[in-house]
Amino acid sequence: MTPAYDAIILGAGIVGAACAMELAQAGMRVAIVEPGVIGGGATGAGMGHIVVMDDSPAQLALTHHSQQLWDALAPKLPAAVEYETTGTIWVATHSREMEEVARKQALYTAHGIPVRTLDTAALLREEPNLRPGLAGGLLVPSDAVLYPPSAADYLLQHALQSGATIIPHAATHAAEGKVRLDSGGTIAALRIINALGASAASITPGLPVHPRKGHLVITDRAPGFARRQLVELGYVRSAGSGTTDCVAFNVQPRKTGQVLIGSSRQYNAISNSIDYDILQRMLQQARAYIPALDHLSVIRTWTGFRAATPDKLPLIGPHHADPTLYLATGHEGLGITTALATGRLLRAILTGTNPFIPIEPYLPARSFTPQPENAHA
Amino acid sequence: MCNAHTHNYDVLILGGGPAGIAAASAAAAPHTSVAIVDENPTLGGQIWRNSFAADVSDPAAHWYQRIQHSPITRLHDLRVFHAPSPGTLQAEAGNGLHTLHYKKLILATGARERFLPFPGWTLPNIMGAGALQNMVKSGLPITGKRIVIAGSGPLLIVVAAYLKKHHARVICICEQAPLRQLLPFAKGVITNTEKLSQALQYRLQLLTVPYRAGWWPAIARGQSQLETITVTDGARRYIIPCDYLACGFHLVPNIELPSLLGCSQSNGFVKVDTTQQTSIPGIYAAGEITGIGGLEKSILEGTIAGYSATGQSTAAQQLSAARSKSLRFASAMQRAFALRPELRRLPAPSTLVCRCEDVPHSHLVSHSSWRSAKLHTRCGMGSCQGRVCGTATEFLYGWPSESVRPPILPVRLQTLAQAEDPASQELSTAI
Ligand SMILES: Cc1cc2nc3c(=O)[nH]c(=O)nc-3n(C[C@H](O)[C@H](O)[C@H](O)COP(=O)(O)OP(=O)(O)OC[C@H]3O[C@@H](n4cnc5c(N)ncnc54)[C@H](O)[C@@H]3O)c2cc1C
Ligand SMILES: Cc1cc2nc3c(=O)[nH]c(=O)nc-3n(C[C@H](O)[C@H](O)[C@H](O)COP(=O)(O)OP(=O)(O)OC[C@H]3O[C@@H](n4cnc5c(N)ncnc54)[C@H](O)[C@@H]3O)c2cc1C
C-alpha cells in the first residue's frame, strides 16, 4: 500500500512551516503534525532578528542566502509579520573590538553585503541613546526584524494553499516511515521530517541537539528609542567561553515602538521559569550600553529554548540510519533567519535538484567540531 | 549609589482598602510589627480612597482613627510586582526597588471593574462606573450632565446615587441581569437589617432614576465623543442622547498576586478556610479577592484575617457566624449578577476587544485559545497585559486566562535590574 503522504513534517515552528511550504509547492503530499499553537515553541519566543552572521563560512553562506530570501519575500508579507529592514549595528566598546569591525567589514564586503563602519561620533548619530564613548561599530543595513509567529503562520498558510494538511496531535514515535500520534493513530509517509526544534531528540534519540535557554524582556512603547538592532561584538569575551551561562547586549526596536531586550544563554536549564540572576545580568549588560533603558517600563519577561548543536550549524538532511527520516533542526539562535534557506535546501535534497549553496556543512552525518561562542540572540 | 530598600515585618498586608485596613487594625499589637502596603498615594481602596480622613461623618473615619492610633506602618505608592521567594515581595516606588520580608502575609488586593466590548465602547466619555465616580471625586464637573449608567452589579446603584447627589442628570440605570434573577438576592438583602437601611437610603436618593433590569448597552455612537447610547432588552431598542456612559459589568478580583504566590483558586477567586488562610500556610486573603461581596464582607474578612495571622483565634472564631452569613450574601450576589449570554454577541466584527493593541473581534473569533490569539493577534500583549481584555475574552470566547508571571505590573527597567548606577557599572566585555 502506498502511504498517504510523501512527507510528514513534525512541528509547525518557523522551520517546519518553511519546509512544509517548500515541499508542498514542489508538489508533494505534505502533512504537518503539530499539537499546539502555530509558532508556539521557540518561534514564539525568539527575537525575530534576520541577521547575517559569520562565525563560520557555512554560517555566513546560510544566513546570507536566507536573509536574501526574506528580503525578496518582504513586499508580499502581510502587515502582521511586522517586517522592517532596520539593519544591525555591531557595537564595539573599545579599540580591540574595532579590529573585529575591520575584519567583519572586509569579509562582508567580499561577499557583496553592503556595510558601513561607524566611528564614535557616527555611532552616536545613528543611535543617540547609546552610551557616549563607545569605540564605534559596523552597520549592516540589509538585516531586518520581523514578528516570528506571524511569519510562521504566513509560511504555513502557503503550505496549506498548496495542499498540505495539519494534523493537530503530538507525535510519540517517528521512524521507518511511520508516525505514531498521541491520539493512538499511526500515519505513514515516504519520508518523515523532524522539525521539532529543541525537542528534536525526544523523538529521534541520539541527536546532538540540546536545549539552550534564553531570556527576553519587552518594554512598553517608546517610539524612536532605537532605530537599528543593536548587538555587542563581544569578541574579546566570546573567544574563550565554552559551555558556561552567558549574557550579551542585544536590543531590538519593534515596529510597535516597543524595545525588546536580550539575550542570555544557559545550558542545563530545563524549567521555563525566569532565572532572576541571569535576567538581571542581562539587563545590567544592556543598560551598560544604553543607560536610558533604565527609565523604560518593562511589561513582560519570558524564556525560550534554542536547539543547540556542537558546531552551531543546523542539521538539515537525511538521518544516518533511518532512510525515511530527515532532519531540519538545530538552528540555535538563528532559526528565524535561516528557516527559508532550510526549506529550500531540504526541497533540493528531497527532489534531487541542485542546491544553491553546498549542503555538506549542514548534513547530519558530518563530524562535529565545537565552535566558540558569539554574542548574538 | 544603591537604591534598594529593605523592610521586615511580622505581618504584611497587601492592599489598603477596607479589607486591608480592617486586617491591619485587628493585627496591631504591641510586639508585632504590622505594615500595610498600597500602590496609591493614600489608603482607602476603591471606596474610601478620596474620603479617608477627610470627613468625620464618613464610616471611613472610624477606621482612619483606628489606623492612626495603632503602631502600623503605612507604605504608600508602593507597587508590588514580584514574589521572588517565600516570605519576600518586591515592590517599586518613586525611589526605586523595595524588598518586603514578612512572616505572615494578608492579601487584600480588591477588585476592578469588568469591561465588555460593544460597538462604540471606546468612544471618549464612556468609562467605568466606579471610574466616573472617582473622576467626579477628583473634580470632574458633572452638574446638569446627562448620564446613562449601564452594565451590572450593585456598584451601578451606588454610583447613580453619588452622581445624583452631585447634580448630574442620571437618565437611567440599565442592569443586564433580568429581574427574576435579581429578586432572590434583593429579598436576601432586605432580610439583613443593616443592608436594608442601605438599600432604602439608595432608593430614596434614586427615587427619580428608572432602574431597568434586563436591559443592556448595545451601540454607542458619536462623532468625536459619545452622543447617544442604544440600549436593548433583546427585543426593544432605545436610543438615548447623553454626555457620559458609566459602564461596568460587575467586578473581577485582582488575582495576579495570589496567583503568582501559588494560592489555590476556585471560580477565579482565592480559596480560603474559616480563618481566611489560603492554601499556602501563613498567607491569608480577605475582601473582594475571595468573592465579590462589598464593604461589609471585606471588613469582616479583613478582621478575621488580622486576628488569625496574629494567633487571636478566639476573636476570629467569634466572627464565624457573621462570616457564614456574608458568604451566603456574596454567593447570592454572584448568582444575581451573572452575565447573560446575549452579551457575548454584542461586539461587531470591527469592535475592538483589545484596546492596547487595537485588536478587533473579527481577528479573535477564529482562535481556539488565549495563547493562540495572543501570539497571532497581539491581543493582551500591550501595556495592560490582558488585565482589561483578558476578562472580556474569557467571557466572550471561553478562554481561560494564562498563568501570571512577574512583573505583575509594569516596572521600570532599572527596578527589574535591581539597578545600581549605570555609570559605576563596568561593561562585562571590558577586561
Ligand atoms: C530567546 C531567543 C531569541 C532568539 N532570537 C532569534 C533571532 O533574533 N533571530 C533568529 O533567527 N532566531 C532567533 N532565535 C532562534 C529561533 O527562535 C529558533 O531557531 C527557531 O524558532 C526554531 O524554529 P523551529 O521551527 O525549529 O522550532 P520551534 O519553533 O520550537 O518549533 C517546534 C515545534 O514542534 C512542536 N512539537 C514539539 N513536540 C512535538 C511532538 N512530539 N509532536 C509534534 N510537534 C511537536 C512544538 O509545539 C513547536 O511548535 C531565538 C531563540 C530564542 C530562544
Ligand atoms: C472602581 C471601583 C469603584 C468602587 N466604588 C465603590 C463605591 O463607591 N461604593 C461601594 O460600596 N463599593 C465600591 N466598589 C466596590 C469595592 O471594591 C468594595 O466594596 C470594597 O472597596 C472592597 O474592599 P477591598 O479591601 O477588598 O478592596 P479594594 O478597596 O479594591 O482595595 C485593594 C487595594 O489594593 C491595592 N493593590 C492591589 N494590588 C496591588 C499591588 N500589586 N501592589 C500594591 N497595591 C495593590 C489597590 O490599589 C487597592 O487600593 C468599587 C469598586 C471599584 C472597582
mmCIF file of N, CA and C in Angstrom, chain A residues 107-147:
data_model
loop_
_atom_site.group_PDB
_atom_site.id
_atom_site.type_symbol
_atom_site.label_atom_id
_atom_site.label_comp_id
_atom_site.label_asym_id
_atom_site.label_seq_id
_atom_site.Cartn_x
_atom_site.Cartn_y
_atom_site.Cartn_z
ATOM 1 N N LEU A 107 35.225 41.074 5.241
ATOM 2 C CA LEU A 107 34.578 39.805 4.889
ATOM 3 C C LEU A 107 33.212 40.037 4.224
ATOM 4 N N TYR A 108 32.381 40.878 4.861
ATOM 5 C CA TYR A 108 31.031 41.125 4.341
ATOM 6 C C TYR A 108 31.133 41.775 2.958
ATOM 7 N N THR A 109 32.063 42.719 2.824
ATOM 8 C CA THR A 109 32.231 43.393 1.533
ATOM 9 C C THR A 109 32.605 42.373 0.461
ATOM 10 N N ALA A 110 33.503 41.460 0.813
ATOM 11 C CA ALA A 110 33.935 40.437 -0.142
ATOM 12 C C ALA A 110 32.761 39.566 -0.586
ATOM 13 N N HIS A 111 31.758 39.434 0.293
ATOM 14 C CA HIS A 111 30.583 38.635 -0.073
ATOM 15 C C HIS A 111 29.462 39.487 -0.667
ATOM 16 N N GLY A 112 29.769 40.716 -0.950
ATOM 17 C CA GLY A 112 28.765 41.573 -1.581
ATOM 18 C C GLY A 112 27.679 42.044 -0.634
ATOM 19 N N ILE A 113 27.955 42.010 0.671
ATOM 20 C CA ILE A 113 26.973 42.507 1.646
ATOM 21 C C ILE A 113 27.360 43.941 1.986
ATOM 22 N N PRO A 114 26.497 44.903 1.689
ATOM 23 C CA PRO A 114 26.871 46.284 1.971
ATOM 24 C C PRO A 114 26.996 46.520 3.487
ATOM 25 N N VAL A 115 28.054 47.192 3.894
ATOM 26 C CA VAL A 115 28.249 47.511 5.316
ATOM 27 C C VAL A 115 28.860 48.904 5.417
ATOM 28 N N ARG A 116 28.783 49.486 6.599
ATOM 29 C CA ARG A 116 29.400 50.791 6.809
ATOM 30 C C ARG A 116 30.039 50.818 8.197
ATOM 31 N N THR A 117 31.312 51.222 8.240
ATOM 32 C CA THR A 117 31.995 51.318 9.531
ATOM 33 C C THR A 117 31.630 52.651 10.187
ATOM 34 N N LEU A 118 31.301 52.593 11.456
ATOM 35 C CA LEU A 118 30.924 53.801 12.203
ATOM 36 C C LEU A 118 31.999 54.097 13.238
ATOM 37 N N ASP A 119 32.425 55.372 13.319
ATOM 38 C CA ASP A 119 33.322 55.750 14.413
ATOM 39 C C ASP A 119 32.465 56.205 15.603
ATOM 40 N N THR A 120 33.108 56.627 16.654
ATOM 41 C CA THR A 120 32.392 57.020 17.875
ATOM 42 C C THR A 120 31.256 57.998 17.578
ATOM 43 N N ALA A 121 31.563 59.020 16.811
ATOM 44 C CA ALA A 121 30.562 60.061 16.560
ATOM 45 C C ALA A 121 29.451 59.550 15.661
ATOM 46 N N ALA A 122 29.834 58.807 14.627
ATOM 47 C CA ALA A 122 28.827 58.297 13.697
ATOM 48 C C ALA A 122 27.887 57.318 14.407
ATOM 49 N N LEU A 123 28.430 56.545 15.324
ATOM 50 C CA LEU A 123 27.610 55.598 16.093
ATOM 51 C C LEU A 123 26.547 56.342 16.901
ATOM 52 N N LEU A 124 26.964 57.419 17.540
ATOM 53 C CA LEU A 124 26.017 58.196 18.352
ATOM 54 C C LEU A 124 24.988 58.912 17.493
ATOM 55 N N ARG A 125 25.421 59.312 16.292
ATOM 56 C CA ARG A 125 24.434 59.933 15.392
ATOM 57 C C ARG A 125 23.378 58.907 14.989
ATOM 58 N N GLU A 126 23.790 57.681 14.741
ATOM 59 C CA GLU A 126 22.840 56.625 14.394
ATOM 60 C C GLU A 126 21.915 56.306 15.565
ATOM 61 N N GLU A 127 22.514 56.198 16.752
ATOM 62 C CA GLU A 127 21.761 55.750 17.929
ATOM 63 C C GLU A 127 22.099 56.623 19.132
ATOM 64 N N PRO A 128 21.411 57.752 19.245
ATOM 65 C CA PRO A 128 21.765 58.710 20.299
ATOM 66 C C PRO A 128 21.614 58.163 21.722
ATOM 67 N N ASN A 129 20.865 57.095 21.905
ATOM 68 C CA ASN A 129 20.695 56.576 23.263
ATOM 69 C C ASN A 129 21.839 55.686 23.731
ATOM 70 N N LEU A 130 22.738 55.343 22.821
ATOM 71 C CA LEU A 130 23.907 54.565 23.256
ATOM 72 C C LEU A 130 24.781 55.423 24.163
ATOM 73 N N ARG A 131 25.469 54.777 25.079
ATOM 74 C CA ARG A 131 26.371 55.473 25.987
ATOM 75 C C ARG A 131 27.467 56.180 25.182
ATOM 76 N N PRO A 132 27.789 57.424 25.525
ATOM 77 C CA PRO A 132 28.895 58.083 24.833
ATOM 78 C C PRO A 132 30.199 57.341 25.116
ATOM 79 N N GLY A 133 31.154 57.472 24.211
ATOM 80 C CA GLY A 133 32.472 56.906 24.468
ATOM 81 C C GLY A 133 32.667 55.498 23.960
ATOM 82 N N LEU A 134 31.689 54.947 23.286
ATOM 83 C CA LEU A 134 31.897 53.637 22.675
ATOM 84 C C LEU A 134 32.774 53.825 21.431
ATOM 85 N N ALA A 135 33.541 52.793 21.094
ATOM 86 C CA ALA A 135 34.548 52.969 20.040
ATOM 87 C C ALA A 135 33.924 53.160 18.662
ATOM 88 N N GLY A 136 32.835 52.479 18.387
ATOM 89 C CA GLY A 136 32.231 52.584 17.063
ATOM 90 C C GLY A 136 31.422 51.350 16.764
ATOM 91 N N GLY A 137 31.325 50.994 15.495
ATOM 92 C CA GLY A 137 30.555 49.803 15.169
ATOM 93 C C GLY A 137 30.503 49.553 13.688
ATOM 94 N N LEU A 138 29.832 48.461 13.353
ATOM 95 C CA LEU A 138 29.639 48.117 11.947
ATOM 96 C C LEU A 138 28.138 48.071 11.672
ATOM 97 N N LEU A 139 27.710 48.898 10.707
ATOM 98 C CA LEU A 139 26.299 48.906 10.323
ATOM 99 C C LEU A 139 26.092 47.970 9.134
ATOM 100 N N VAL A 140 25.147 47.026 9.313
ATOM 101 C CA VAL A 140 24.758 46.124 8.222
ATOM 102 C C VAL A 140 23.318 46.477 7.866
ATOM 103 N N PRO A 141 23.112 47.332 6.863
ATOM 104 C CA PRO A 141 21.769 47.891 6.648
ATOM 105 C C PRO A 141 20.737 46.885 6.164
ATOM 106 N N SER A 142 21.155 45.763 5.568
ATOM 107 C CA SER A 142 20.160 44.857 4.975
ATOM 108 C C SER A 142 19.526 43.897 5.985
ATOM 109 N N ASP A 143 20.058 43.813 7.191
ATOM 110 C CA ASP A 143 19.431 42.961 8.205
ATOM 111 C C ASP A 143 18.041 43.518 8.560
ATOM 112 N N ALA A 144 17.205 42.666 9.131
ATOM 113 C CA ALA A 144 15.815 43.066 9.349
ATOM 114 C C ALA A 144 15.282 42.512 10.659
ATOM 115 N N VAL A 145 14.049 42.908 10.960
ATOM 116 C CA VAL A 145 13.352 42.422 12.147
ATOM 117 C C VAL A 145 11.961 42.010 11.701
ATOM 118 N N LEU A 146 11.455 40.895 12.215
ATOM 119 C CA LEU A 146 10.067 40.521 11.928
ATOM 120 C C LEU A 146 9.432 39.920 13.183
ATOM 121 N N TYR A 147 8.140 39.622 13.074
ATOM 122 C CA TYR A 147 7.414 39.022 14.193
ATOM 123 C C TYR A 147 7.243 37.527 13.885
#
